[in-house]
Structure formats: C-alpha cells, structure tokens
Coordinates of C-alpha atoms and ligand atoms in Angstrom, one line a residue:
Chain B
M1 CA -45.0 -54.5 -21.0
I2 CA -46.3 -52.1 -23.6
K3 CA -46.7 -54.9 -26.1
R4 CA -48.7 -56.9 -23.6
A5 CA -50.9 -53.9 -22.8
L6 CA -51.5 -53.5 -26.5
Q7 CA -52.5 -57.1 -27.0
R8 CA -54.7 -56.9 -24.0
R9 CA -56.4 -53.8 -25.4
Q10 CA -57.0 -55.6 -28.7
F11 CA -58.7 -58.5 -26.9
A12 CA -60.5 -56.1 -24.6
A13 CA -62.0 -53.9 -27.2
P14 CA -64.7 -56.3 -28.3
R15 CA -65.7 -57.1 -24.7
Q16 CA -67.9 -54.0 -24.5
Y17 CA -69.8 -55.4 -27.4
V18 CA -70.7 -58.6 -25.5
V19 CA -74.1 -57.1 -24.8
Y20 CA -74.9 -56.7 -28.4
A21 CA -73.9 -60.3 -29.1
A22 CA -76.0 -61.4 -26.2
A23 CA -79.0 -59.6 -27.6
V24 CA -78.6 -61.2 -31.0
L25 CA -78.0 -64.6 -29.4
I26 CA -81.0 -64.5 -27.1
F27 CA -83.2 -63.2 -30.0
G28 CA -82.1 -66.1 -32.1
L29 CA -82.6 -68.6 -29.3
F30 CA -86.1 -67.5 -28.6
A31 CA -86.9 -67.2 -32.3
V32 CA -86.2 -70.9 -32.6
V33 CA -87.5 -72.2 -29.2
L34 CA -90.6 -70.0 -29.1
R35 CA -91.4 -70.0 -32.8
D36 CA -94.8 -71.6 -32.2
D37 CA -95.6 -69.2 -29.4
G38 CA -95.3 -66.1 -31.6
F39 CA -92.1 -64.6 -30.4
V40 CA -91.1 -63.2 -33.8
T41 CA -94.5 -61.7 -34.6
A42 CA -94.8 -58.0 -35.3
S43 CA -97.1 -57.5 -32.4
N44 CA -94.8 -59.3 -30.0
L45 CA -91.7 -57.5 -31.1
L46 CA -93.6 -54.2 -30.6
N47 CA -94.6 -55.5 -27.2
I48 CA -91.0 -56.1 -26.3
G49 CA -90.1 -52.6 -27.4
R50 CA -92.8 -51.1 -25.3
Q51 CA -91.6 -53.2 -22.3
A52 CA -88.0 -52.1 -22.9
A53 CA -88.7 -48.4 -23.2
P54 CA -89.2 -47.5 -19.5
I55 CA -86.4 -49.9 -18.5
A56 CA -84.1 -48.2 -21.0
V57 CA -84.9 -44.7 -19.8
M58 CA -84.2 -45.7 -16.2
A59 CA -81.1 -47.5 -17.3
V60 CA -79.6 -44.4 -19.0
G61 CA -80.1 -42.5 -15.8
M62 CA -78.6 -45.3 -13.7
A63 CA -75.6 -45.4 -16.0
F64 CA -74.8 -41.9 -14.8
A65 CA -75.3 -42.8 -11.2
L66 CA -73.1 -45.9 -11.4
G67 CA -70.6 -44.2 -13.6
A68 CA -70.1 -41.7 -10.7
A69 CA -69.7 -44.6 -8.3
E70 CA -73.1 -43.9 -6.8
I71 CA -76.2 -46.1 -6.9
D72 CA -79.9 -45.1 -6.9
L73 CA -82.1 -47.8 -5.4
S74 CA -85.1 -45.4 -5.3
I75 CA -85.7 -45.4 -9.1
G76 CA -88.6 -47.9 -9.0
S77 CA -90.5 -46.0 -6.3
V78 CA -89.8 -42.7 -8.1
A79 CA -91.3 -44.2 -11.3
A80 CA -94.4 -45.4 -9.4
L81 CA -94.9 -42.1 -7.6
S82 CA -94.4 -40.2 -10.9
S83 CA -97.1 -42.3 -12.6
L84 CA -99.6 -41.3 -9.9
V85 CA -98.6 -37.7 -9.8
V86 CA -98.7 -37.3 -13.5
A87 CA -102.1 -39.0 -13.7
D88 CA -103.5 -36.6 -11.2
A89 CA -101.7 -33.5 -12.3
V90 CA -102.4 -33.9 -16.0
G91 CA -106.0 -34.3 -15.1
S92 CA -106.2 -31.3 -13.0
L93 CA -103.6 -28.9 -14.4
G94 CA -103.4 -30.0 -18.0
F95 CA -100.7 -31.7 -20.1
A96 CA -97.7 -29.3 -19.9
A97 CA -98.0 -28.3 -16.2
G98 CA -98.6 -31.9 -15.2
V99 CA -95.6 -33.2 -17.0
A100 CA -93.4 -30.4 -15.7
I101 CA -94.5 -30.9 -12.1
T102 CA -93.9 -34.6 -12.3
L103 CA -90.4 -34.2 -13.7
A104 CA -89.7 -31.5 -11.1
I105 CA -90.6 -33.9 -8.3
G106 CA -88.3 -36.5 -9.8
M107 CA -85.5 -34.0 -9.9
G108 CA -86.2 -32.9 -6.4
I109 CA -86.0 -36.5 -5.0
G110 CA -82.7 -36.9 -6.8
A111 CA -81.4 -33.6 -5.4
V112 CA -82.4 -34.8 -1.9
N113 CA -80.7 -38.1 -2.4
G114 CA -77.6 -36.5 -3.7
F115 CA -77.4 -33.8 -1.1
I116 CA -77.8 -36.3 1.8
A117 CA -75.3 -38.7 0.3
V118 CA -72.7 -35.9 -0.3
K119 CA -73.2 -33.5 2.5
V120 CA -74.1 -35.9 5.3
R121 CA -71.7 -38.5 3.9
I122 CA -74.0 -41.4 3.9
P123 CA -73.4 -43.9 1.1
S124 CA -75.9 -43.4 -1.7
F125 CA -77.1 -47.0 -1.5
L126 CA -78.3 -46.3 2.1
V127 CA -79.8 -42.9 1.4
T128 CA -81.7 -44.2 -1.7
L129 CA -82.8 -47.3 0.2
G130 CA -84.4 -44.8 2.7
T131 CA -86.0 -42.7 0.0
L132 CA -87.2 -45.9 -1.7
G133 CA -89.3 -46.6 1.4
I134 CA -90.5 -43.1 1.9
V135 CA -91.4 -42.6 -1.7
S136 CA -93.3 -46.0 -1.9
G137 CA -95.1 -45.1 1.3
V138 CA -96.1 -41.7 -0.1
A139 CA -97.3 -43.3 -3.4
R140 CA -99.4 -45.8 -1.4
N141 CA -101.0 -43.0 0.6
L142 CA -101.6 -40.8 -2.4
N143 CA -104.7 -42.6 -3.8
N144 CA -105.3 -45.3 -1.2
L145 CA -103.8 -48.0 -3.4
Q146 CA -106.3 -47.3 -6.2
S147 CA -105.2 -46.7 -9.7
L148 CA -105.9 -43.3 -11.3
P149 CA -107.1 -43.4 -14.9
I150 CA -105.6 -40.9 -17.4
R151 CA -108.0 -39.4 -19.9
N152 CA -105.8 -36.6 -21.4
D153 CA -105.5 -37.5 -25.1
T154 CA -102.3 -35.4 -25.6
Y155 CA -100.6 -37.2 -22.7
L156 CA -101.6 -40.6 -24.0
N157 CA -100.4 -39.8 -27.4
V158 CA -97.1 -38.4 -26.3
F159 CA -96.2 -40.8 -23.6
G160 CA -98.3 -43.9 -24.4
A161 CA -100.0 -45.6 -27.3
G162 CA -99.4 -42.7 -29.8
S163 CA -96.9 -42.7 -32.6
L164 CA -95.1 -40.4 -35.0
G165 CA -95.8 -41.9 -38.3
P166 CA -95.1 -45.6 -37.9
I167 CA -92.8 -45.1 -34.9
S168 CA -94.3 -45.7 -31.4
S169 CA -93.8 -42.7 -29.1
L170 CA -92.3 -45.0 -26.5
L171 CA -89.6 -45.8 -29.0
I172 CA -89.1 -42.2 -29.8
W173 CA -88.6 -41.4 -26.1
T174 CA -86.1 -44.2 -25.8
V175 CA -84.1 -42.8 -28.7
I176 CA -84.2 -39.3 -27.4
V177 CA -83.0 -40.3 -24.0
G178 CA -80.4 -42.6 -25.4
V179 CA -78.9 -40.0 -27.8
V180 CA -79.0 -37.2 -25.2
G181 CA -77.4 -39.5 -22.6
H182 CA -74.8 -40.7 -25.0
L183 CA -73.8 -37.2 -26.0
V184 CA -73.7 -35.9 -22.5
L185 CA -71.5 -38.8 -21.4
H186 CA -69.1 -38.7 -24.2
Q187 CA -69.1 -35.2 -25.7
L188 CA -69.6 -33.0 -22.7
R189 CA -67.1 -32.0 -20.0
W190 CA -69.6 -33.0 -17.3
G191 CA -69.9 -36.6 -18.6
R192 CA -66.1 -36.9 -18.5
H193 CA -66.1 -35.6 -15.0
V194 CA -68.7 -38.1 -13.9
L195 CA -66.5 -40.9 -15.0
A196 CA -63.4 -39.3 -13.4
V197 CA -65.2 -38.9 -10.1
G198 CA -66.5 -42.4 -10.3
A199 CA -63.1 -43.9 -11.0
D200 CA -61.1 -42.0 -8.4
R201 CA -62.9 -39.4 -6.3
S202 CA -59.8 -38.0 -4.5
A203 CA -57.8 -37.8 -7.7
A204 CA -60.6 -35.9 -9.4
G205 CA -60.9 -33.6 -6.4
A206 CA -57.1 -33.0 -6.4
L207 CA -57.5 -31.7 -10.0
G208 CA -60.2 -29.3 -8.9
I209 CA -63.2 -31.2 -10.1
K210 CA -66.2 -30.3 -8.0
T211 CA -66.9 -33.8 -6.9
D212 CA -69.8 -33.0 -4.7
R213 CA -71.7 -31.2 -7.5
V214 CA -70.9 -34.0 -10.0
R215 CA -72.2 -36.7 -7.6
I216 CA -75.4 -34.8 -6.8
A217 CA -76.0 -34.1 -10.4
A218 CA -75.6 -37.8 -11.3
L219 CA -78.2 -38.8 -8.7
I220 CA -80.5 -36.0 -10.1
A221 CA -80.1 -37.5 -13.5
S222 CA -81.1 -41.0 -12.4
A223 CA -84.1 -39.8 -10.4
T224 CA -85.3 -37.6 -13.3
A225 CA -84.9 -40.4 -15.8
A226 CA -86.9 -42.6 -13.4
S227 CA -89.6 -40.0 -13.3
L228 CA -89.8 -39.9 -17.0
A229 CA -89.9 -43.7 -17.1
G230 CA -92.9 -43.6 -14.6
M231 CA -94.7 -41.3 -17.0
L232 CA -94.0 -43.7 -19.9
L233 CA -95.4 -46.6 -17.8
A234 CA -98.5 -44.5 -17.0
G235 CA -98.9 -43.6 -20.6
R236 CA -98.6 -47.2 -21.8
L237 CA -101.3 -48.4 -19.4
A238 CA -103.3 -45.1 -19.3
I239 CA -103.3 -45.2 -15.5
G240 CA -101.1 -44.1 -12.6
R241 CA -100.7 -46.7 -9.8
H242 CA -98.7 -46.9 -6.6
D243 CA -96.6 -49.9 -7.9
L244 CA -96.0 -49.2 -11.5
G245 CA -92.3 -49.9 -12.2
E246 CA -91.7 -50.6 -8.6
N247 CA -90.1 -54.0 -9.3
L248 CA -87.9 -52.8 -12.1
L249 CA -84.9 -51.9 -10.0
L250 CA -83.0 -55.1 -10.3
T251 CA -83.9 -55.4 -14.0
V252 CA -82.5 -51.9 -14.6
I253 CA -79.3 -52.5 -12.7
A254 CA -78.8 -55.8 -14.6
A255 CA -79.4 -54.0 -17.9
V256 CA -76.9 -51.3 -17.1
V257 CA -74.2 -53.7 -15.9
I258 CA -74.7 -56.2 -18.7
G259 CA -74.3 -53.2 -21.0
G260 CA -70.7 -52.6 -19.8
T261 CA -71.2 -50.0 -17.1
N262 CA -68.9 -50.7 -14.1
L263 CA -71.0 -51.4 -11.0
F264 CA -68.3 -49.5 -9.0
G265 CA -67.9 -46.5 -11.1
G266 CA -65.5 -45.0 -13.7
R267 CA -66.9 -46.7 -16.7
A268 CA -70.3 -46.3 -18.3
S269 CA -72.1 -47.0 -21.6
V270 CA -75.4 -45.5 -22.5
A271 CA -75.7 -47.5 -25.7
G272 CA -74.9 -50.6 -23.8
A273 CA -77.5 -49.8 -21.2
I274 CA -80.2 -49.6 -23.9
A275 CA -79.0 -52.8 -25.4
G276 CA -79.1 -54.4 -22.0
S277 CA -82.6 -53.1 -21.5
I278 CA -83.7 -54.8 -24.7
V279 CA -82.0 -58.0 -23.5
M280 CA -83.9 -57.9 -20.2
A281 CA -87.2 -57.1 -22.0
M282 CA -86.7 -60.1 -24.3
L283 CA -85.9 -62.3 -21.4
N284 CA -89.1 -61.2 -19.6
N285 CA -91.1 -61.7 -22.7
G286 CA -89.6 -65.1 -23.4
L287 CA -90.3 -66.4 -19.9
I288 CA -93.9 -65.4 -20.2
L289 CA -94.3 -67.0 -23.6
M290 CA -92.7 -70.1 -22.2
G291 CA -95.8 -70.3 -20.0
L292 CA -93.9 -70.0 -16.7
R293 CA -96.0 -69.1 -13.7
V294 CA -95.3 -65.7 -12.1
A295 CA -93.5 -67.3 -9.2
D296 CA -91.3 -69.3 -11.5
Q297 CA -90.7 -66.2 -13.7
L298 CA -89.4 -64.4 -10.6
I299 CA -87.0 -67.3 -9.8
A300 CA -85.8 -67.6 -13.3
R301 CA -85.4 -63.9 -13.8
G302 CA -83.4 -63.6 -10.5
A303 CA -81.1 -66.4 -11.5
I304 CA -80.6 -65.0 -15.0
I305 CA -79.8 -61.6 -13.6
I306 CA -77.2 -62.9 -11.2
L307 CA -75.6 -65.0 -13.9
A308 CA -75.6 -62.2 -16.4
V309 CA -74.1 -59.7 -14.0
A310 CA -71.5 -62.1 -12.8
L311 CA -70.4 -62.9 -16.3
S312 CA -70.2 -59.2 -17.4
M313 CA -68.4 -58.3 -14.2
R314 CA -65.8 -60.9 -14.8
E315 CA -65.3 -59.4 -18.2
Q316 CA -64.8 -56.0 -16.7
K317 CA -62.3 -57.1 -14.1
E318 CA -60.1 -58.6 -16.8
T319 CA -59.9 -55.4 -18.8
Chain Y
M1 CA -30.0 -14.9 2.0
N2 CA -27.8 -12.5 0.1
A3 CA -29.1 -9.5 -1.7
A4 CA -28.8 -11.1 -5.1
A5 CA -31.3 -13.9 -4.2
P6 CA -34.0 -14.2 -6.9
A7 CA -37.5 -13.0 -6.2
A8 CA -39.8 -15.1 -4.0
A9 CA -42.5 -16.9 -5.9
L10 CA -44.2 -18.5 -3.0
E11 CA -43.8 -17.8 0.6
A12 CA -45.4 -20.0 3.3
E13 CA -45.3 -18.5 6.8
G14 CA -46.3 -20.3 10.0
L15 CA -48.2 -23.0 8.1
C16 CA -50.0 -25.4 10.5
K17 CA -52.1 -28.5 9.7
S18 CA -53.3 -31.1 12.1
F19 CA -55.2 -34.3 11.6
R20 CA -56.9 -34.9 15.0
A21 CA -53.9 -35.4 17.3
V22 CA -51.3 -35.5 14.6
R23 CA -49.5 -32.2 13.9
A24 CA -48.6 -32.8 10.3
L25 CA -47.3 -29.3 9.9
D26 CA -46.2 -27.2 12.8
H27 CA -45.5 -23.5 12.0
V28 CA -43.6 -24.2 8.8
D29 CA -41.9 -21.4 6.9
L30 CA -40.8 -22.1 3.4
T31 CA -39.9 -19.9 0.4
L32 CA -39.7 -20.9 -3.2
R33 CA -37.8 -18.6 -5.5
Y34 CA -37.9 -18.1 -9.3
G35 CA -35.2 -20.0 -11.1
E36 CA -34.5 -22.2 -8.1
V37 CA -35.2 -25.8 -7.2
T38 CA -35.9 -26.3 -3.6
A39 CA -35.7 -29.8 -2.1
L40 CA -38.2 -30.7 0.6
L41 CA -36.7 -33.5 2.6
G42 CA -37.8 -35.6 5.6
D43 CA -38.6 -39.0 6.8
N44 CA -41.9 -40.7 6.0
G45 CA -44.7 -38.9 7.9
A46 CA -42.6 -35.7 8.2
G47 CA -45.4 -33.7 6.6
K48 CA -44.0 -33.2 3.1
S49 CA -47.1 -34.3 1.2
T50 CA -49.3 -32.4 3.6
F51 CA -47.3 -29.2 2.9
V52 CA -47.8 -29.7 -0.9
K53 CA -51.5 -30.4 -0.5
C54 CA -51.9 -27.2 1.6
V55 CA -50.3 -25.1 -1.1
A56 CA -52.2 -27.0 -3.9
G57 CA -55.6 -26.2 -2.4
V58 CA -56.4 -29.8 -1.5
Y59 CA -56.1 -29.2 2.3
A60 CA -57.0 -26.0 4.0
P61 CA -54.2 -25.1 6.5
D62 CA -55.3 -24.5 10.1
A63 CA -53.1 -21.4 10.4
G64 CA -50.4 -19.6 8.5
V65 CA -50.1 -17.3 5.5
L66 CA -49.4 -18.1 1.9
R67 CA -48.0 -15.4 -0.4
V68 CA -47.7 -15.7 -4.1
D69 CA -45.5 -13.0 -5.7
G70 CA -45.7 -11.2 -2.4
V71 CA -49.5 -11.1 -2.2
A72 CA -51.2 -12.9 0.6
T73 CA -53.7 -15.3 -0.8
S74 CA -55.9 -18.1 0.5
I75 CA -55.8 -21.1 -1.7
T76 CA -59.0 -22.9 -0.9
T77 CA -59.4 -25.1 -3.9
P78 CA -57.2 -26.9 -6.4
D79 CA -58.7 -24.5 -9.1
A80 CA -57.5 -21.5 -7.1
A81 CA -54.0 -22.9 -7.0
R82 CA -53.9 -23.6 -10.7
A83 CA -55.3 -20.1 -11.4
L84 CA -52.3 -18.7 -9.4
G85 CA -49.9 -20.7 -11.7
I86 CA -49.2 -23.5 -9.1
E87 CA -49.0 -27.0 -10.6
T88 CA -48.6 -30.1 -8.6
V89 CA -47.6 -33.8 -9.1
H90 CA -49.1 -35.5 -6.1
Q91 CA -47.5 -38.5 -4.6
T92 CA -50.5 -40.5 -5.6
L93 CA -50.2 -39.0 -9.1
A94 CA -53.9 -38.2 -9.3
V95 CA -54.4 -39.8 -12.7
I96 CA -57.6 -41.5 -13.6
D97 CA -56.9 -45.1 -14.8
T98 CA -60.1 -45.5 -16.8
L99 CA -59.4 -42.3 -18.9
D100 CA -56.8 -42.2 -21.7
V101 CA -53.7 -40.1 -21.8
A102 CA -55.2 -37.0 -23.5
E103 CA -58.2 -37.1 -21.2
N104 CA -56.0 -37.2 -18.2
L105 CA -53.7 -34.4 -19.4
F106 CA -56.6 -32.1 -20.0
L107 CA -58.8 -33.2 -17.1
N108 CA -60.6 -30.2 -15.7
R109 CA -58.9 -27.9 -18.1
E110 CA -60.7 -29.2 -21.2
H111 CA -60.8 -27.3 -24.4
T112 CA -64.4 -26.8 -25.6
R113 CA -65.7 -26.0 -29.1
G114 CA -68.8 -24.4 -30.5
G115 CA -68.3 -20.8 -29.3
P116 CA -69.9 -19.5 -26.1
I117 CA -72.8 -21.9 -26.2
G118 CA -70.4 -24.8 -26.6
A119 CA -68.3 -23.5 -23.7
W120 CA -71.3 -23.1 -21.5
L121 CA -72.4 -26.7 -22.3
G122 CA -68.9 -27.9 -22.1
V123 CA -68.7 -29.5 -25.6
L124 CA -65.3 -31.2 -25.7
D125 CA -62.9 -30.3 -28.4
K126 CA -61.4 -33.8 -28.5
K127 CA -59.4 -33.3 -31.7
R128 CA -57.6 -30.3 -30.4
M129 CA -56.8 -31.9 -27.1
R130 CA -55.5 -35.0 -28.7
S131 CA -53.2 -33.1 -31.1
E132 CA -52.0 -30.8 -28.3
T133 CA -51.3 -33.9 -26.2
E134 CA -49.1 -35.2 -28.9
H135 CA -47.1 -32.0 -29.0
I136 CA -46.8 -31.8 -25.2
L137 CA -45.5 -35.4 -24.9
E138 CA -43.1 -34.9 -27.8
R139 CA -41.8 -31.6 -26.4
L140 CA -41.3 -33.3 -23.0
G141 CA -39.7 -36.3 -24.6
I142 CA -42.4 -38.6 -23.1
R143 CA -43.0 -41.7 -25.2
I144 CA -46.4 -43.4 -24.9
P145 CA -47.3 -46.1 -27.4
S146 CA -50.8 -44.8 -28.0
L147 CA -52.7 -41.9 -26.7
R148 CA -55.9 -44.0 -26.8
H149 CA -54.6 -46.3 -24.1
S150 CA -56.4 -45.9 -20.8
M151 CA -53.9 -44.9 -18.1
G152 CA -54.5 -48.2 -16.3
A153 CA -52.9 -50.0 -19.2
L154 CA -49.6 -48.1 -18.9
S155 CA -46.6 -48.9 -16.8
G156 CA -45.9 -47.2 -13.5
G157 CA -43.2 -45.1 -15.1
Q158 CA -45.4 -44.0 -18.0
R159 CA -48.2 -43.1 -15.6
Q160 CA -45.7 -41.0 -13.7
A161 CA -44.4 -39.4 -16.8
V162 CA -47.9 -38.3 -17.8
A163 CA -48.6 -36.9 -14.4
I164 CA -45.3 -34.9 -14.6
G165 CA -46.1 -33.8 -18.1
R166 CA -49.5 -32.6 -16.9
A167 CA -47.9 -30.4 -14.3
T168 CA -45.0 -29.1 -16.4
A169 CA -46.7 -28.6 -19.8
W170 CA -48.4 -25.3 -19.2
G171 CA -45.5 -22.9 -18.7
R172 CA -46.5 -22.4 -15.1
Q173 CA -44.2 -20.6 -12.7
I174 CA -44.6 -22.7 -9.6
V175 CA -44.3 -26.5 -9.8
M176 CA -44.3 -28.9 -6.9
L177 CA -43.3 -32.5 -7.5
D178 CA -44.0 -35.0 -4.7
E179 CA -41.6 -37.9 -5.2
P180 CA -41.9 -37.7 -9.0
A181 CA -39.2 -40.3 -9.8
A182 CA -40.1 -42.9 -7.2
A183 CA -41.5 -45.5 -9.7
L184 CA -39.1 -44.7 -12.6
G185 CA -36.3 -46.6 -14.1
V186 CA -32.8 -45.0 -14.5
E187 CA -33.4 -43.6 -17.9
Q188 CA -36.8 -42.1 -17.1
A189 CA -35.6 -40.7 -13.8
A190 CA -32.8 -38.9 -15.7
R191 CA -35.5 -37.6 -18.0
V192 CA -37.4 -36.2 -15.1
L193 CA -34.3 -34.5 -13.7
E194 CA -33.8 -33.0 -17.1
L195 CA -37.4 -31.7 -17.1
I196 CA -36.8 -30.1 -13.7
L197 CA -33.7 -28.4 -14.9
N198 CA -35.6 -27.1 -18.0
L199 CA -38.2 -25.7 -15.7
R200 CA -35.5 -23.9 -13.6
E201 CA -33.9 -22.6 -16.8
G202 CA -37.3 -21.2 -17.8
G203 CA -37.3 -19.3 -14.5
A204 CA -39.8 -21.4 -12.7
A205 CA -39.8 -22.0 -8.9
V206 CA -39.7 -25.7 -8.3
L207 CA -40.3 -27.8 -5.2
L208 CA -39.0 -31.3 -5.3
I209 CA -39.7 -34.0 -2.7
T210 CA -37.4 -36.9 -2.9
H211 CA -35.6 -39.5 -0.8
N212 CA -32.6 -39.7 -3.2
M213 CA -29.7 -37.5 -2.0
D214 CA -27.9 -37.8 -5.3
R215 CA -30.8 -36.1 -7.0
V216 CA -30.8 -33.4 -4.4
S217 CA -27.2 -32.6 -5.1
E218 CA -27.7 -32.9 -8.9
V219 CA -30.6 -30.5 -9.3
C220 CA -31.5 -28.7 -6.1
D221 CA -30.3 -25.3 -5.0
R222 CA -31.6 -25.3 -1.5
A223 CA -32.9 -27.9 0.8
V224 CA -35.6 -27.6 3.5
V225 CA -35.8 -30.4 6.0
L226 CA -39.0 -31.3 7.9
R227 CA -39.1 -33.5 10.9
Q228 CA -42.4 -34.4 12.6
G229 CA -44.1 -31.5 11.1
R230 CA -41.4 -28.9 12.0
K231 CA -38.8 -27.3 9.9
T232 CA -35.4 -28.4 11.3
A233 CA -33.0 -27.2 8.7
E234 CA -32.7 -24.9 5.6
V235 CA -29.5 -25.0 3.8
A236 CA -27.9 -24.2 0.4
V237 CA -27.2 -27.6 -1.1
G238 CA -23.7 -26.4 -2.2
D239 CA -22.8 -25.8 1.5
V240 CA -23.4 -29.2 2.9
T241 CA -22.6 -32.9 2.2
K242 CA -25.1 -35.6 1.6
D243 CA -24.3 -37.0 5.0
D244 CA -25.2 -33.6 6.5
L245 CA -28.6 -33.8 4.8
V246 CA -29.2 -37.4 6.0
G247 CA -28.3 -36.2 9.5
Y248 CA -30.9 -33.5 9.4
I249 CA -33.5 -35.9 8.1
T250 CA -32.9 -38.5 10.8
G251 CA -32.4 -35.9 13.5
A252 CA -28.8 -36.9 14.2
K253 CA -27.8 -33.3 13.2
S254 CA -29.8 -30.2 13.9
Q255 CA -29.7 -26.6 12.9
Q256 CA -31.4 -23.5 14.1
A257 CA -33.6 -22.8 11.1
H258 CA -33.1 -19.2 9.8
S259 CA -34.8 -17.5 6.9
Ligands
LIG1 N1 -55.7 -37.2 5.3 C1 -55.0 -37.5 6.5 N2 -55.7 -37.9 7.6 C2 -55.1 -38.2 8.7 N3 -53.7 -38.1 8.9 C3 -53.0 -37.7 7.8 C4 -53.6 -37.4 6.6 N4 -52.6 -37.0 5.7 C5 -51.4 -37.1 6.4 N5 -51.7 -37.5 7.7 C6 -50.7 -37.7 8.7 O1 -49.9 -36.5 8.7 C7 -48.5 -36.9 8.9 C8 -47.7 -36.4 7.7 O2 -48.0 -37.1 6.5 P1 -47.4 -36.8 5.1 O3 -47.6 -35.3 4.9 O4 -48.1 -37.7 4.1 O5 -45.9 -37.2 5.3 P2 -44.8 -37.4 4.2 O6 -45.3 -37.0 2.9 O7 -43.7 -36.5 4.6 O8 -44.4 -38.8 4.2 C9 -48.5 -38.4 9.0 O9 -48.4 -38.7 10.4 C10 -49.7 -38.8 8.4 O10 -50.2 -40.0 9.0
LIG2 MG1 -45.5 -38.1 1.2

C-alpha cells in the first residue's frame, strides 16, 4: 500500500509540470509551422507577452477562487468596467486616485460576490453569473458603448506601452502579481487555508478555520486581479471600452486549469496559471498568424480549450 | 459518585440539539473527569457524534450548559474549544487529503516566523512545523513513510493515526475521540488504546466513542449510554458485564440514570 503510494507519487510529481512541457511543445510547433509567418520574431514574441499579461493577472486571481472551490465568472466584465472607470477617473482625478478608485471598485465587486455566495448560500457560479450581467450592463451604460481615450502619460507608462529599462511594464506587472500570488499561496497561512477550505470545507471548519472569511477573500482576490487586468488592457490600447477583456473568461479558466489548479478546489498553482496563460496567448497568436477568420478562431479556440482542460483534468484525477 | 472521585473537567448539563424534527440530543447530562476515560456508547444515530460536535464548537446546542473546570462557558467555535484545551478526533477525521501530514497536523495552529510582522501576515515556519511533526509522530509511535505525502496517499489507518496524533499531541486536558479505531488493523488499534491509556496516565479527561465492547472494558472507567438522543444509562465499567452494556445500547435493559 505504502509502496504503491510512493510509486504513484513519483509518477505524479512531474504531472504538474505538464503545462511547462506544453508551453515548450507549442512554441516549438508554431516556430516550425509558422516560421514564414513571423512567429519567432522579437516583435511577435513581445506581442504574445503583451497578450499574455492581462490573462495571467486574471489567472492568478482565479487560481485563488478555484483553489477555495469557488469560481468567479464575472472577471471579464470586471476587467471591462475597470478599463472604462480607470480611463475616466485617471482623466478627471489624476493617476493615483484613478487607479486607487478602480481597484477599490474591483475589490467591492468581489466582496459583494463573496458576501452573497457565503451569507445567502448561493453557489458562486450563480452569483458571479449575475454580477457578470450587471457589471456588463453598467459598463455599457457608462459611456454609451463609446471608447474613452486615455491621455495620462504616467498611466500609459505604468500600465501600458512603458518599460523599465528593456522590460515592458506589462511584463513587470505579470511578474509582480505572479510572485506575490505564489508567496501568498505557499508561504502564508491564508494561502494554506484557502486550499484547505477548497479541499474540504466542513473539515476546515471543524478545525476552526473561518471558512466564510476565506471564501469571501478568495473572491475579492479574483475580482481585484480582474480589475488590475482591465487596467492593463486599457493601458495597452490607451483606451477604456465596455468590452475590453470581456471574452477572456474561458481563456483564463483554461489557463488556470491547464496550469494544474483543480477546477473543484483544494489544489492551485500560481506559476502554472502564468505558464497556462502564456500557452493560451501563444495559441491565440498562432491561430491569427495561421490566417484563420475570426469565426474559425473562435471555433478552434473553443475546441482547444475543451481538449486541454479535459486532458489536464484527467491528469489531476489520477493523482 | 464517591467522595474520592477525581475533579470534573467537563460537565454538560441538559444538552439539547435538534435537526428539524430529529432530537439528536435530549437533555443529556455528562461529566468527564481528569484521569478517567469515559465511554460514550449507543446505536447508530443515538446522538454520540452530535454530542461531540456540540462540545467541540462545531454545532451550537439549542439548550443546556457546558462547564469546563467548573466554569460555565459557551463554546461557539472550534477555536474556542481548542482554547479551552478541548481536542477532538471527529468521526470524519477532518483531515485535508490534498495537504501533507505536517500541514494537517498544524492546520489552523501554524507556527509563523519573522516576528510580529510575520505573525500578522501569517508567514509559515515550515521548517519548524516539519521537525516538530517528526517528533510528535515519533513520540506517539506513528509511522508514516514520508511527511511530504499528501494525506490522500495514505492508508485509512495512517490517516486515522494522524488525526489522533493531532488531537493528542498538545498535552491537552480534554480529548474526545469519535470512533478512533474504526478503520484500524489490530496492531494499530492496540496502539490507539495505548495512546488513550497514556493520556489517562497524564491526567487527561478522555471521551471515547466506540462500538467495540472489548475496548470499553480494556480502557474505560465509566460508560454513558445514549439512546435516541437520551441518556439511558451511566455505569462504572467494572460494575457491569459486556452483555449489560449491549443491553443498555439496544434498549433491552434500562437504568434510571443518576449522576
Ligand atoms: N447535520 C445534521 N443534519 C441533520 N441531521 C443530523 C445532522 N447530524 C446528525 N443528525 C441526525 O441526528 C441524529 C444523531 O446523529 P449522530 O450524532 O451522528 O449519531 P451517532 O454518532 O450516535 O451515530 C441522527 O438521527 C442523525 O441523522
Ligand atoms: Mg457518529
């Protein structure tokens, strides 16, 4: 029994690295197949990185939500609303206040999601489906479906096209969020409690863990990360718009699950979520370079996501 | 009880708990004394686990008084129970399969490092917890192949051993074990009984829920029998036969409970 468990563990250990192998594999594949379409050019790789950044930031937040056995379907709409709010607020109130207000709104939406899910006992997928609709509606009303240009140079430097030395600010944000997320998940008591609650809520509760607080905080983390991602999207394009990032939900979930986070809680990986985001960004990029029409891209992306998630969930079940 | 009876550690008086129409506990009186092992017996559904959960702060009783060391307290959370020195092995074990042994042992009582700031942030002192885990398991004679295993990879007996270790490791004075030997082999079950006797020797008040009458006569001083949420008997184990106990449990025999 013990010996078998040991052996299983030895085989199981590399499984969480599947996402890194996939990233290398897909990169190699596209590098060969799309070599005449400029996949491996500096500008295209930078482009992939810039595409991956907001996905990765949302994915880190989602890793906490999923780790706690919750899910946040409102992240795309929160990102979109945040892009509009920050465009407006930075223009009227200045950089610092604008950014602070936008993040506060993201946190607030997460708190509402969490509070309703925990106190009214509605599963978070239903609560956040509701907020998804409400937040999208609010974003659409905010500026009559028009995009709002951002002219604040500080903002565009910090959240958009700027860089620190040779390193793009989008990349820096990804690294900051990744490192902080990783440390919180693995080095802090709260991160451990997130996973305990996600694995077995009643056991965690019987040991005195405040499961309500942990679940609410996990949903605040995901909404706040989505808000930051919305600000990155706004910075990248120098506009806020009602639909920026709105369609990223499925991409983010796929990135997180491919990265080794259990869709049903108890296990999460921040590093894996970021690697998964890079995989998803490469796939998006590759499909575009292949010259697929938008409709066909949607079909291909949907199929790839289901396949990838199915594969990684099979891996998880076996461990 | 005679005058030489050891001091009461925990007294439950008139404890009631209902789940909708089900009266899981109906005015139950029960006293745990230092240096004694009390068996809590009863058929499935008699209310044994519900009693344990009310004392452990998992359920809030509907009525009744709990006294620890003679002082009336309301135990509203599992933390409150732990703070009063009450440790519990729940029937479901309450172990987290995705965490490893050390992580389970220290769950919600983690050591932190980095001074007050580290404590405030909750920076885990993994090294210290791992080495203490080794000591605890060694002291309790619990053998686990590797502390890095997630609990889910361990056998039922090992999982149970870790859960028991978690409850007994801290030198606490009130320990409740809800069917702790149910999934264990002969050798491990004997080990659990040894742990219980060690606790008694150390002066702890122990509550043991079991269906095994041999274990009752081996390690228990007193036995309390629940039937459909009511206490139907309280006896000194030395005064009765196993058949008497079984009779109380099935209701074939009855006794006016006295305290
Ligand atoms: N959380 C609960 N919700 C509803 N009914 C419960 C709950 N816990 C226990 N019960 C009921 O209370 C009664 C006593 O259960 P329990 O304390 O688990 O019995 P025992 O541990 O003696 O087998 C049973 O009828 C059981 O169905
Ligand atoms: Mg029970």
